[in-house]
Amino acid sequence: MKSLLLFLFIALFSWQSYAQDSQEENSVPAELRRILESFDASQTIQIGEQDVLEPQRIVDFYTQGDFVPVWTEQGKLHPAAKEVLEAIEDSKWDGLIPQEYHLEVMTKAVELIHSSEKELTALHQAYLDIIFTDAYFALASDLYFGKVSQEALKTGWRIQTKEEKIDIGEVMKEALETGDVKSSIQKFWPRYQVYRNMRNTIKDLSAKADIDSLSWKSVSGKLLKVGDQNKLIPEIRQRLAYWGDYSGTDLSPEMLTYDSTLREAVIRFQARNGLDADGVMGKDTYEALSEGPGKLVKKAAANLERLRWLPDTVIQDRFVMVNIANFHLDFLRDNGMDTLYSSRVIVGKEYHSTPVFNGEMAYLVLSPTWTVPSSIIRNEMVPKAKKDPSYLSRNHLNILTYQGKAVSAESIDWATVTPKTFPYMIRQSPGVFNSLGQIKFIFPNQYHVYIHDTPAKSLFDKGVRAFSHGCIRLENPQGLAEKILENDSKWTPEKIHAGMNAGKETTVMLKEKIPVVLIYLTFWTDSVGNMYNRKDIYERDKEIEMAMFSDEVFLQNYKLKDK
């Protein structure tokens, strides 16, 4: 009898174990494990017809979580599934393409589940769990790091790569627990307020384009000023009215005269677009006026991508930011909300473009000398000296051997000298005539780029100020020095001024280094919604735009007519 009871107990236990094993083998975790085990890192990974966008994150997330599903439970989708769909759809305001984040298959899944009372199979649940997680991971990653790899571009972006300081999986799990999935996506936006401003601008431009009746074909023509007559004037007037710059009431196609009201509108438009506000229709003004809402949406999207590339480390208590495309420098604090100092700058010519990078300002030099770079000696100074030997002395440029011995320009046989064989260095003495002006601000970098004063003050009156060899020339350098040194009692404004005019170099080491970031933004929006559009002086926008979306996809994304 005891043997029979023991047999029955063992049989019952074995059946329960078999049933449990069978149940586990047909569970969602088991199906998740099987799918992930099929991933082949040597090729593009697909499940169904969907490419897995973040395969390594997916494997790590589910493995560390013991393959527990997070978007599905008991044959149903998580209630927050609709929220992630809304977040993906809203990603177009970030300049991204919602369809690239599994939007279609996720939308169909939500519709199917809500229209049917049937529970999903374990395999179907596992598939959808991976799809929803992958979509969240991919969108979060693109918002945090940027969609386009800046290293692969030719646009000269050399700002340090952003480090991952946020765990995407943990943020997603927390959002699912609280039911606040859509808002959680905002945690991956750049911390800069201008990013939020620009998202709103893309919305506004898209809405404005819906009621747009203009063709926005490229417009160009001859120089136009008050009193001129031209068949393009009605088109110019209409476009200025569209942007709110023309306040007149006469938009008749027969009105062919460039009058004073139109001139005032052109001046307002030029000022908003960073151009010479002279009221004359010229090449740059025609180009800016050819950019309709569609082109500005695309331009805004490219600049949102640039903001996503910026590391959080540039946001410190105080930092210097130079927008190369805007020819402007700001000394900021409190996440850029407080401007301590602002000034116009001159940047590099197109063929001497100022690079985009970041560094740390370590010291200032008052009354600096200028040791001329060898490239400028070879390409510019030697050819000028060969034509006019007095050129060097007239510009306070001294010839020195590399042992420090002075060499007279008159002692050199310039007829036999070539740029490649010139064996000396050239150095300019301190003074108001010095090409670096009376002060320079040094943030050591491999590009030998720094911020400095300049004696050529008249160039600051130009709208487009790309004249240097790459360095940043500052309009009011003493103002920046005073702000940087305001907590150093040894350097009062009077002592700074005296040092700048002393005629001999003085190096001022900073007690705390100040982050410096040189950026390239051709479009941005301020806190009250004003748009700022700038000429793409280095023609860098196009490459980013092409990497982000094709023209066809772009037009579909925003339902626009012009691209």
Coordinates of C-alpha atoms in Angstrom, one line a residue:
M1 CA 0.0 0.0 0.0
K2 CA 2.8 2.4 0.9
S3 CA 4.5 1.6 -2.4
L4 CA 1.3 2.5 -4.3
L5 CA 0.9 5.8 -2.5
L6 CA 4.6 6.7 -3.2
F7 CA 4.1 5.8 -6.8
L8 CA 1.0 8.0 -7.1
F9 CA 2.8 10.9 -5.3
I10 CA 5.8 10.7 -7.7
A11 CA 3.5 10.5 -10.7
L12 CA 1.5 13.5 -9.5
F13 CA 4.6 15.5 -8.9
S14 CA 6.1 14.6 -12.2
W15 CA 2.9 15.6 -14.0
Q16 CA 2.8 19.0 -12.2
S17 CA 6.5 19.6 -13.1
Y18 CA 5.8 18.6 -16.7
A19 CA 2.8 20.9 -16.8
Q20 CA 4.9 23.8 -15.3
D21 CA 7.8 23.3 -17.7
S22 CA 5.3 23.1 -20.6
Q23 CA 3.7 26.3 -19.4
E24 CA 7.1 28.1 -19.1
E25 CA 8.1 27.0 -22.5
N26 CA 5.0 28.6 -24.0
S27 CA 5.3 31.8 -21.9
V28 CA 6.1 35.3 -23.1
P29 CA 9.5 35.4 -21.4
A30 CA 10.4 32.1 -23.1
E31 CA 9.4 33.5 -26.5
L32 CA 11.4 36.7 -25.8
R33 CA 14.4 34.7 -25.0
R34 CA 14.1 32.6 -28.2
I35 CA 13.7 35.7 -30.4
L36 CA 16.7 37.4 -28.8
E37 CA 18.8 34.2 -29.2
S38 CA 18.2 34.4 -32.9
F39 CA 19.8 37.8 -33.2
D40 CA 22.9 37.8 -35.5
A41 CA 25.1 40.8 -34.9
S42 CA 26.9 40.3 -38.2
Q43 CA 23.9 41.6 -40.2
T44 CA 20.8 43.7 -40.0
I45 CA 18.5 42.2 -37.5
Q46 CA 14.8 41.8 -38.4
I47 CA 11.8 40.5 -36.6
G48 CA 8.9 40.1 -39.0
E49 CA 9.4 42.8 -41.6
Q50 CA 10.8 45.3 -39.0
D51 CA 14.5 46.1 -38.7
V52 CA 15.5 46.2 -35.1
L53 CA 16.9 49.7 -34.5
E54 CA 18.6 49.2 -31.2
P55 CA 19.6 45.5 -31.0
Q56 CA 22.3 45.7 -28.4
R57 CA 20.1 47.8 -26.1
I58 CA 17.2 45.4 -26.6
V59 CA 19.3 42.3 -25.7
D60 CA 20.9 44.0 -22.7
F61 CA 17.5 45.3 -21.4
Y62 CA 15.6 42.0 -21.6
T63 CA 18.5 39.8 -20.4
Q64 CA 19.1 42.0 -17.4
G65 CA 15.3 41.9 -16.7
D66 CA 15.1 38.1 -16.9
F67 CA 13.1 38.4 -20.2
V68 CA 10.1 39.8 -18.4
P69 CA 7.8 41.7 -20.8
V70 CA 7.0 45.4 -20.1
W71 CA 4.5 46.4 -22.8
T72 CA 2.3 43.3 -22.7
E73 CA 0.5 41.5 -19.9
Q74 CA -2.1 38.7 -19.9
G75 CA -2.5 38.9 -23.7
K76 CA -3.1 42.7 -23.7
L77 CA -1.0 45.8 -24.5
H78 CA 0.0 48.2 -21.7
P79 CA -2.5 51.1 -21.4
A80 CA 0.4 53.5 -22.2
A81 CA 0.8 52.1 -25.7
K82 CA -1.2 54.9 -27.1
E83 CA 1.1 57.4 -25.4
V84 CA 4.2 56.2 -27.0
L85 CA 2.4 56.3 -30.4
E86 CA 1.6 60.0 -29.7
A87 CA 5.3 60.7 -28.7
I88 CA 6.5 59.1 -32.0
E89 CA 4.0 61.1 -34.0
D90 CA 5.1 64.3 -32.3
S91 CA 8.8 63.5 -33.2
K92 CA 8.2 65.3 -36.5
W93 CA 8.4 68.5 -34.5
D94 CA 11.9 67.4 -33.6
G95 CA 12.8 67.2 -37.3
L96 CA 12.5 63.4 -37.2
I97 CA 10.5 60.9 -39.2
P98 CA 7.8 59.1 -37.1
Q99 CA 7.5 56.3 -39.7
E100 CA 11.1 55.3 -38.9
Y101 CA 10.1 54.2 -35.4
H102 CA 7.8 51.3 -36.2
L103 CA 4.8 53.6 -36.2
E104 CA 2.7 51.7 -38.7
V105 CA 3.0 48.2 -37.2
M106 CA 2.5 49.7 -33.7
T107 CA -0.6 51.6 -34.8
K108 CA -2.1 48.5 -36.3
A109 CA -1.4 46.5 -33.2
V110 CA -3.2 49.0 -31.0
E111 CA -6.2 49.2 -33.3
L112 CA -6.4 45.3 -33.6
I113 CA -6.3 44.8 -29.8
H114 CA -8.9 47.4 -29.1
S115 CA -11.2 46.0 -31.7
S116 CA -10.9 42.4 -30.6
E117 CA -11.6 40.6 -27.4
K118 CA -9.1 37.8 -28.2
E119 CA -5.9 37.6 -26.2
L120 CA -2.6 37.7 -28.0
T121 CA -0.5 34.6 -28.2
A122 CA 2.7 34.5 -26.2
L123 CA 4.8 34.8 -29.4
H124 CA 2.7 37.8 -30.6
Q125 CA 3.1 39.4 -27.2
A126 CA 6.9 38.9 -27.3
Y127 CA 7.1 40.3 -30.8
L128 CA 5.1 43.4 -29.9
D129 CA 7.0 43.9 -26.6
I130 CA 10.3 44.1 -28.6
I131 CA 8.8 46.4 -31.2
F132 CA 7.5 48.9 -28.6
T133 CA 10.7 48.8 -26.6
D134 CA 12.8 49.2 -29.7
A135 CA 10.7 52.2 -30.9
Y136 CA 11.1 53.9 -27.5
F137 CA 14.8 53.2 -27.3
A138 CA 15.5 54.4 -30.9
L139 CA 13.5 57.6 -30.5
A140 CA 15.1 58.3 -27.1
S141 CA 18.5 57.7 -28.5
D142 CA 18.0 59.9 -31.5
L143 CA 16.7 62.7 -29.3
Y144 CA 19.5 62.4 -26.8
F145 CA 22.5 61.8 -29.1
G146 CA 21.2 62.9 -32.5
K147 CA 20.1 60.9 -35.5
V148 CA 23.0 61.6 -37.7
S149 CA 26.6 60.7 -36.8
Q150 CA 28.5 64.0 -36.9
E151 CA 31.8 62.2 -37.3
A152 CA 30.7 61.0 -40.7
L153 CA 29.9 64.4 -42.0
K154 CA 32.2 66.9 -43.7
T155 CA 30.8 69.8 -41.9
G156 CA 33.7 70.3 -39.5
W157 CA 31.8 69.5 -36.2
R158 CA 34.5 68.7 -33.6
I159 CA 32.6 69.3 -30.4
Q160 CA 33.2 66.5 -27.9
T161 CA 30.7 63.6 -28.2
K162 CA 27.9 63.6 -25.6
E163 CA 28.3 60.9 -22.9
E164 CA 25.3 58.7 -22.0
K165 CA 24.2 60.0 -18.5
I166 CA 20.7 58.6 -18.6
D167 CA 19.6 55.0 -18.6
I168 CA 16.9 54.8 -21.3
G169 CA 15.6 51.5 -20.1
E170 CA 15.1 52.7 -16.5
V171 CA 13.4 55.8 -17.7
M172 CA 11.0 53.7 -19.8
K173 CA 10.2 51.3 -17.0
E174 CA 9.5 54.1 -14.6
A175 CA 7.3 55.8 -17.2
L176 CA 5.3 52.6 -17.7
E177 CA 4.9 52.2 -13.9
T178 CA 3.6 55.8 -13.6
G179 CA 1.7 55.8 -16.9
D180 CA 3.5 58.9 -18.0
V181 CA 5.2 57.6 -21.1
K182 CA 4.7 60.6 -23.4
S183 CA 6.2 63.1 -21.0
S184 CA 9.2 60.8 -20.3
I185 CA 10.4 61.3 -23.8
Q186 CA 11.1 65.0 -23.0
K187 CA 13.8 63.8 -20.6
F188 CA 15.9 63.1 -23.7
W189 CA 15.6 66.5 -25.2
P190 CA 18.6 68.8 -25.0
R191 CA 18.5 71.0 -21.9
Y192 CA 18.6 74.2 -23.9
Q193 CA 15.4 76.2 -23.8
V194 CA 16.0 77.2 -27.5
Y195 CA 15.3 73.6 -28.4
R196 CA 11.7 73.8 -27.1
N197 CA 11.3 77.1 -28.8
M198 CA 12.4 75.7 -32.2
R199 CA 10.0 72.7 -31.9
N200 CA 7.2 75.1 -31.5
T201 CA 8.4 77.1 -34.5
I202 CA 8.3 74.0 -36.7
K203 CA 4.7 73.5 -35.6
D204 CA 3.9 77.1 -36.4
L205 CA 5.6 77.0 -39.8
S206 CA 3.8 73.8 -40.8
A207 CA 0.5 75.4 -39.9
K208 CA 1.3 78.5 -41.7
A209 CA 2.3 76.5 -44.8
D210 CA -1.2 74.9 -44.8
I211 CA -2.8 78.2 -45.7
D212 CA 0.0 79.4 -47.9
S213 CA -0.9 80.4 -51.5
L214 CA 2.6 81.4 -52.6
S215 CA 4.7 79.2 -54.9
W216 CA 8.0 80.0 -53.1
K217 CA 10.0 79.5 -56.3
S218 CA 13.5 80.9 -56.1
V219 CA 13.5 84.6 -56.8
S220 CA 16.5 86.7 -58.0
G221 CA 17.1 89.8 -60.0
K222 CA 19.1 93.0 -60.2
L223 CA 19.7 95.5 -57.4
L224 CA 16.6 97.4 -56.5
K225 CA 16.2 100.6 -54.5
V226 CA 13.6 103.3 -53.9
G227 CA 12.3 104.7 -57.2
D228 CA 13.2 101.6 -59.3
Q229 CA 10.5 99.8 -61.3
N230 CA 10.6 96.0 -61.8
K231 CA 8.2 93.2 -62.5
L232 CA 9.5 91.3 -59.4
I233 CA 8.3 94.0 -57.0
P234 CA 4.7 92.6 -56.5
E235 CA 6.2 89.2 -55.7
I236 CA 8.7 90.8 -53.2
R237 CA 5.9 92.7 -51.6
Q238 CA 3.7 89.6 -51.2
R239 CA 6.5 87.6 -49.6
L240 CA 7.3 90.4 -47.2
A241 CA 3.6 90.7 -46.3
Y242 CA 3.5 86.9 -45.7
W243 CA 6.3 87.2 -43.1
G244 CA 4.7 90.3 -41.5
D245 CA 7.4 92.7 -42.6
Y246 CA 5.3 94.7 -45.1
S247 CA 2.6 96.7 -43.4
G248 CA 1.2 98.4 -46.5
T249 CA -2.2 97.6 -47.9
D250 CA -1.4 97.7 -51.6
L251 CA -0.6 94.2 -52.9
S252 CA -1.7 94.8 -56.4
P253 CA 0.2 93.0 -59.1
E254 CA 0.2 96.3 -61.1
M255 CA 2.2 98.1 -58.4
L256 CA 5.7 97.9 -59.9
T257 CA 7.4 100.7 -58.1
Y258 CA 9.9 100.3 -55.2
D259 CA 8.5 102.9 -52.8
S260 CA 9.5 104.0 -49.3
T261 CA 7.0 101.6 -47.6
L262 CA 8.6 98.6 -49.4
R263 CA 12.0 99.9 -48.4
E264 CA 11.1 99.9 -44.7
A265 CA 9.7 96.4 -45.1
V266 CA 13.0 95.2 -46.7
I267 CA 15.0 96.8 -43.9
R268 CA 13.0 94.9 -41.3
F269 CA 13.4 91.7 -43.2
Q270 CA 17.1 92.2 -43.6
A271 CA 17.6 93.0 -39.9
R272 CA 15.7 89.8 -38.9
N273 CA 17.8 87.7 -41.3
G274 CA 21.2 89.1 -40.2
L275 CA 21.9 91.0 -43.4
D276 CA 23.1 94.5 -44.1
A277 CA 19.9 96.5 -43.3
D278 CA 20.3 99.0 -46.1
G279 CA 16.9 98.7 -47.8
V280 CA 18.5 97.6 -51.1
M281 CA 17.4 94.3 -52.7
G282 CA 20.6 92.5 -53.4
K283 CA 21.9 88.9 -53.8
D284 CA 21.7 87.9 -50.1
T285 CA 18.3 89.5 -49.7
Y286 CA 16.9 87.7 -52.7
E287 CA 18.3 84.4 -51.3
A288 CA 16.7 84.9 -47.9
L289 CA 13.4 85.9 -49.5
S290 CA 13.5 82.6 -51.5
E291 CA 13.2 80.6 -48.4
G292 CA 9.6 79.7 -47.8
P293 CA 8.1 77.9 -44.8
G294 CA 9.1 74.5 -46.1
K295 CA 12.8 75.4 -46.5
L296 CA 12.8 77.0 -43.0
V297 CA 11.2 73.9 -41.5
K298 CA 14.1 71.8 -43.1
K299 CA 16.6 74.4 -41.8
A300 CA 15.1 74.3 -38.3
A301 CA 15.3 70.5 -38.4
A302 CA 19.0 70.6 -39.2
N303 CA 19.7 73.0 -36.4
L304 CA 17.7 70.9 -33.9
E305 CA 20.0 68.1 -34.8
R306 CA 23.0 70.3 -34.0
L307 CA 21.5 71.1 -30.6
R308 CA 21.2 67.4 -29.9
W309 CA 24.9 66.9 -30.6
L310 CA 25.9 69.4 -28.0
P311 CA 27.1 67.8 -24.7
D312 CA 25.6 68.9 -21.4
T313 CA 29.1 69.7 -20.2
V314 CA 29.0 73.1 -22.1
I315 CA 26.4 74.2 -19.6
Q316 CA 28.2 75.4 -16.6
D317 CA 27.8 78.3 -14.1
R318 CA 29.4 80.5 -16.8
F319 CA 30.3 79.8 -20.4
V320 CA 31.1 81.5 -23.6
M321 CA 29.2 80.6 -26.7
V322 CA 30.0 81.9 -30.2
N323 CA 27.5 81.3 -33.0
I324 CA 29.6 81.4 -36.1
A325 CA 26.7 81.7 -38.5
N326 CA 25.3 84.6 -36.5
F327 CA 28.7 86.4 -36.1
H328 CA 27.9 86.8 -32.4
L329 CA 29.4 86.0 -29.0
D330 CA 27.5 85.7 -25.7
F331 CA 28.9 85.2 -22.2
L332 CA 26.2 83.3 -20.4
R333 CA 25.2 81.6 -17.1
D334 CA 22.3 79.6 -15.7
N335 CA 21.8 77.4 -18.7
G336 CA 22.1 80.4 -21.0
M337 CA 19.1 82.2 -19.4
D338 CA 21.3 85.0 -18.1
T339 CA 23.4 87.0 -20.6
L340 CA 26.4 88.6 -18.9
Y341 CA 28.0 90.1 -22.1
S342 CA 27.1 90.1 -25.8
S343 CA 29.1 91.3 -28.8
R344 CA 29.3 91.2 -32.5
V345 CA 32.2 89.1 -33.9
I346 CA 34.1 88.5 -37.2
V347 CA 34.7 84.8 -38.1
G348 CA 36.7 82.9 -40.8
K349 CA 36.2 83.3 -44.5
E350 CA 34.7 80.4 -46.3
Y351 CA 38.1 79.0 -47.3
H352 CA 39.4 79.8 -43.7
S353 CA 36.3 78.6 -42.0
T354 CA 36.1 78.8 -38.2
P355 CA 35.8 75.2 -36.9
V356 CA 33.0 74.0 -34.6
F357 CA 34.5 72.7 -31.3
N358 CA 34.6 73.4 -27.6
G359 CA 37.4 74.0 -25.1
E360 CA 38.2 75.9 -21.9
M361 CA 39.4 79.4 -21.7
A362 CA 42.6 79.3 -19.5
Y363 CA 44.1 82.8 -19.7
L364 CA 44.1 86.3 -21.3
V365 CA 47.0 88.2 -22.8
L366 CA 47.0 92.0 -22.6
S367 CA 49.0 93.9 -25.2
P368 CA 49.8 90.7 -27.1
T369 CA 52.4 90.3 -29.7
W370 CA 51.4 88.3 -32.8
T371 CA 53.7 85.5 -34.1
V372 CA 52.4 85.1 -37.6
P373 CA 51.4 81.6 -38.6
S374 CA 53.7 80.1 -41.3
S375 CA 50.7 79.7 -43.7
I376 CA 50.0 83.4 -43.6
I377 CA 53.8 84.2 -44.0
R378 CA 54.0 82.0 -47.1
N379 CA 50.7 82.8 -48.8
E380 CA 50.3 86.5 -48.0
M381 CA 53.2 88.3 -46.4
V382 CA 56.2 87.1 -48.5
P383 CA 54.3 87.9 -51.8
K384 CA 53.5 91.3 -50.5
A385 CA 57.1 91.9 -49.3
K386 CA 58.5 90.9 -52.6
K387 CA 56.4 93.6 -54.3
D388 CA 57.0 96.2 -51.6
P389 CA 59.9 95.5 -49.1
S390 CA 58.6 98.3 -46.8
Y391 CA 55.3 96.5 -46.3
L392 CA 56.6 94.6 -43.2
S393 CA 58.1 97.6 -41.4
R394 CA 55.1 99.8 -42.2
N395 CA 52.9 97.2 -40.4
H396 CA 55.2 96.8 -37.4
L397 CA 56.1 93.3 -38.5
N398 CA 59.6 92.2 -37.4
I399 CA 61.7 89.5 -39.0
L400 CA 63.4 87.1 -36.6
T401 CA 65.6 84.0 -36.9
Y402 CA 64.5 81.0 -34.9
Q403 CA 67.4 81.8 -32.6
G404 CA 65.7 85.2 -31.8
K405 CA 68.0 87.4 -33.8
A406 CA 66.4 90.4 -35.6
V407 CA 66.8 90.5 -39.4
S408 CA 66.5 93.7 -41.4
A409 CA 64.1 93.5 -44.3
E410 CA 66.6 95.6 -46.4
S411 CA 69.2 92.9 -45.9
I412 CA 67.1 90.3 -47.7
D413 CA 67.3 89.8 -51.5
W414 CA 63.6 89.6 -52.1
A415 CA 64.1 88.8 -55.8
T416 CA 65.5 85.4 -54.9
V417 CA 63.1 84.6 -52.0
T418 CA 60.2 82.3 -52.5
P419 CA 57.3 81.6 -50.1
K420 CA 58.6 78.0 -49.6
T421 CA 62.2 79.0 -48.9
F422 CA 61.6 81.9 -46.5
P423 CA 63.6 80.8 -43.5
Y424 CA 62.4 83.3 -40.8
M425 CA 59.5 83.9 -38.5
I426 CA 57.6 87.2 -38.5
R427 CA 56.3 88.8 -35.3
Q428 CA 54.2 91.9 -34.8
S429 CA 54.9 94.2 -31.8
P430 CA 52.1 95.1 -29.3
G431 CA 50.0 98.1 -29.9
V432 CA 46.8 99.5 -31.4
F433 CA 48.0 98.5 -34.8
N434 CA 48.5 94.8 -33.9
S435 CA 46.4 92.4 -35.9
L436 CA 45.3 90.8 -32.6
G437 CA 44.4 94.2 -31.2
Q438 CA 45.1 94.9 -27.5
I439 CA 43.9 91.6 -25.9
K440 CA 43.4 88.0 -26.7
F441 CA 41.5 85.2 -24.9
I442 CA 43.1 81.8 -25.1
F443 CA 41.4 78.4 -24.9
P444 CA 44.1 76.0 -26.0
N445 CA 43.1 73.8 -29.0
Q446 CA 44.5 71.9 -31.9
Y447 CA 43.1 74.5 -34.4
H448 CA 45.1 77.5 -33.0
V449 CA 41.8 79.4 -32.9
Y450 CA 41.2 82.0 -30.2
I451 CA 39.2 85.2 -29.5
H452 CA 40.9 88.5 -29.9
D453 CA 40.6 92.2 -30.5
T454 CA 41.2 93.8 -33.9
P455 CA 42.1 97.3 -35.2
A456 CA 39.8 96.9 -38.2
K457 CA 36.6 98.1 -36.4
S458 CA 34.8 99.2 -39.5
L459 CA 34.1 95.6 -40.6
F460 CA 31.7 95.2 -37.6
D461 CA 29.2 97.3 -39.5
K462 CA 28.8 94.6 -42.1
G463 CA 25.9 92.1 -41.8
V464 CA 27.8 89.1 -43.0
R465 CA 31.2 89.2 -41.2
A466 CA 33.3 86.4 -42.5
F467 CA 36.7 88.0 -43.0
S468 CA 39.3 86.3 -40.6
H469 CA 41.7 83.4 -41.0
G470 CA 39.6 81.4 -38.6
C471 CA 40.0 83.2 -35.3
I472 CA 37.1 85.2 -33.7
R473 CA 37.6 88.9 -33.7
L474 CA 35.7 90.7 -31.0
E475 CA 34.1 94.2 -31.3
N476 CA 34.3 95.2 -27.6
P477 CA 37.0 93.0 -26.0
Q478 CA 37.5 95.0 -22.8
G479 CA 33.8 94.4 -21.9
L480 CA 34.4 90.7 -22.1
A481 CA 37.6 90.9 -20.0
E482 CA 35.8 92.9 -17.3
K483 CA 33.1 90.3 -17.0
I484 CA 35.5 87.4 -17.0
L485 CA 37.7 89.0 -14.3
E486 CA 34.9 90.7 -12.3
N487 CA 35.6 88.5 -9.3
D488 CA 39.3 89.1 -9.3
S489 CA 40.0 92.2 -7.2
K490 CA 43.5 92.6 -8.8
W491 CA 41.9 93.4 -12.2
T492 CA 39.7 96.4 -12.0
P493 CA 38.4 97.9 -15.3
E494 CA 41.0 100.6 -15.0
K495 CA 43.9 98.1 -14.6
I496 CA 42.5 96.0 -17.6
H497 CA 42.5 99.2 -19.7
A498 CA 46.0 100.1 -18.6
G499 CA 47.3 96.6 -19.4
M500 CA 45.7 96.7 -22.8
N501 CA 47.6 99.9 -23.6
A502 CA 50.9 99.1 -21.8
G503 CA 52.8 98.1 -25.0
K504 CA 54.1 95.0 -23.4
E505 CA 52.6 91.6 -22.9
T506 CA 50.9 90.6 -19.6
T507 CA 49.4 87.1 -19.2
V508 CA 46.4 86.8 -16.8
M509 CA 45.7 83.2 -15.7
L510 CA 42.1 82.6 -14.8
K511 CA 41.4 81.2 -11.4
E512 CA 38.7 78.9 -12.9
K513 CA 38.6 77.9 -16.5
I514 CA 35.6 79.0 -18.5
P515 CA 34.0 76.6 -21.1
V516 CA 34.0 77.9 -24.6
V517 CA 31.8 76.4 -27.3
L518 CA 31.9 77.5 -31.0
I519 CA 28.6 76.4 -32.6
Y520 CA 27.1 76.9 -36.1
L521 CA 23.3 77.6 -35.9
T522 CA 21.7 79.1 -39.0
F523 CA 18.2 79.1 -37.5
W524 CA 16.8 79.5 -34.0
T525 CA 13.9 80.9 -32.1
D526 CA 13.8 83.1 -29.0
S527 CA 11.5 82.7 -26.0
V528 CA 8.8 84.8 -27.4
G529 CA 8.7 83.0 -30.8
N530 CA 10.8 85.4 -32.9
M531 CA 12.6 83.4 -35.7
Y532 CA 16.2 84.2 -36.6
N533 CA 17.4 83.0 -40.0
R534 CA 21.0 83.3 -41.0
K535 CA 22.9 82.8 -44.2
D536 CA 24.6 79.4 -44.4
I537 CA 28.0 80.9 -45.0
Y538 CA 29.9 77.6 -45.0
E539 CA 27.1 75.7 -46.8
R540 CA 26.9 73.1 -44.1
D541 CA 23.1 72.7 -43.7
K542 CA 22.5 70.7 -46.9
E543 CA 24.6 67.7 -45.8
I544 CA 22.7 67.4 -42.5
E545 CA 19.4 67.8 -44.2
M546 CA 20.2 65.1 -46.8
A547 CA 21.3 62.7 -44.0
M548 CA 18.1 63.2 -42.1
F549 CA 15.5 62.8 -44.9
S550 CA 14.9 62.7 -48.6
D551 CA 12.8 65.5 -50.2
E552 CA 9.9 63.2 -50.8
V553 CA 9.8 61.9 -47.2
F554 CA 10.2 65.5 -45.9
L555 CA 7.3 66.8 -47.8
Q556 CA 5.1 63.9 -46.7
N557 CA 6.2 64.4 -43.1
Y558 CA 5.0 68.0 -42.9
K559 CA 2.5 68.0 -45.8
L560 CA 4.3 70.9 -47.4
K561 CA 4.5 72.2 -51.0
D562 CA 8.0 73.6 -51.0
K563 CA 11.2 71.8 -49.8

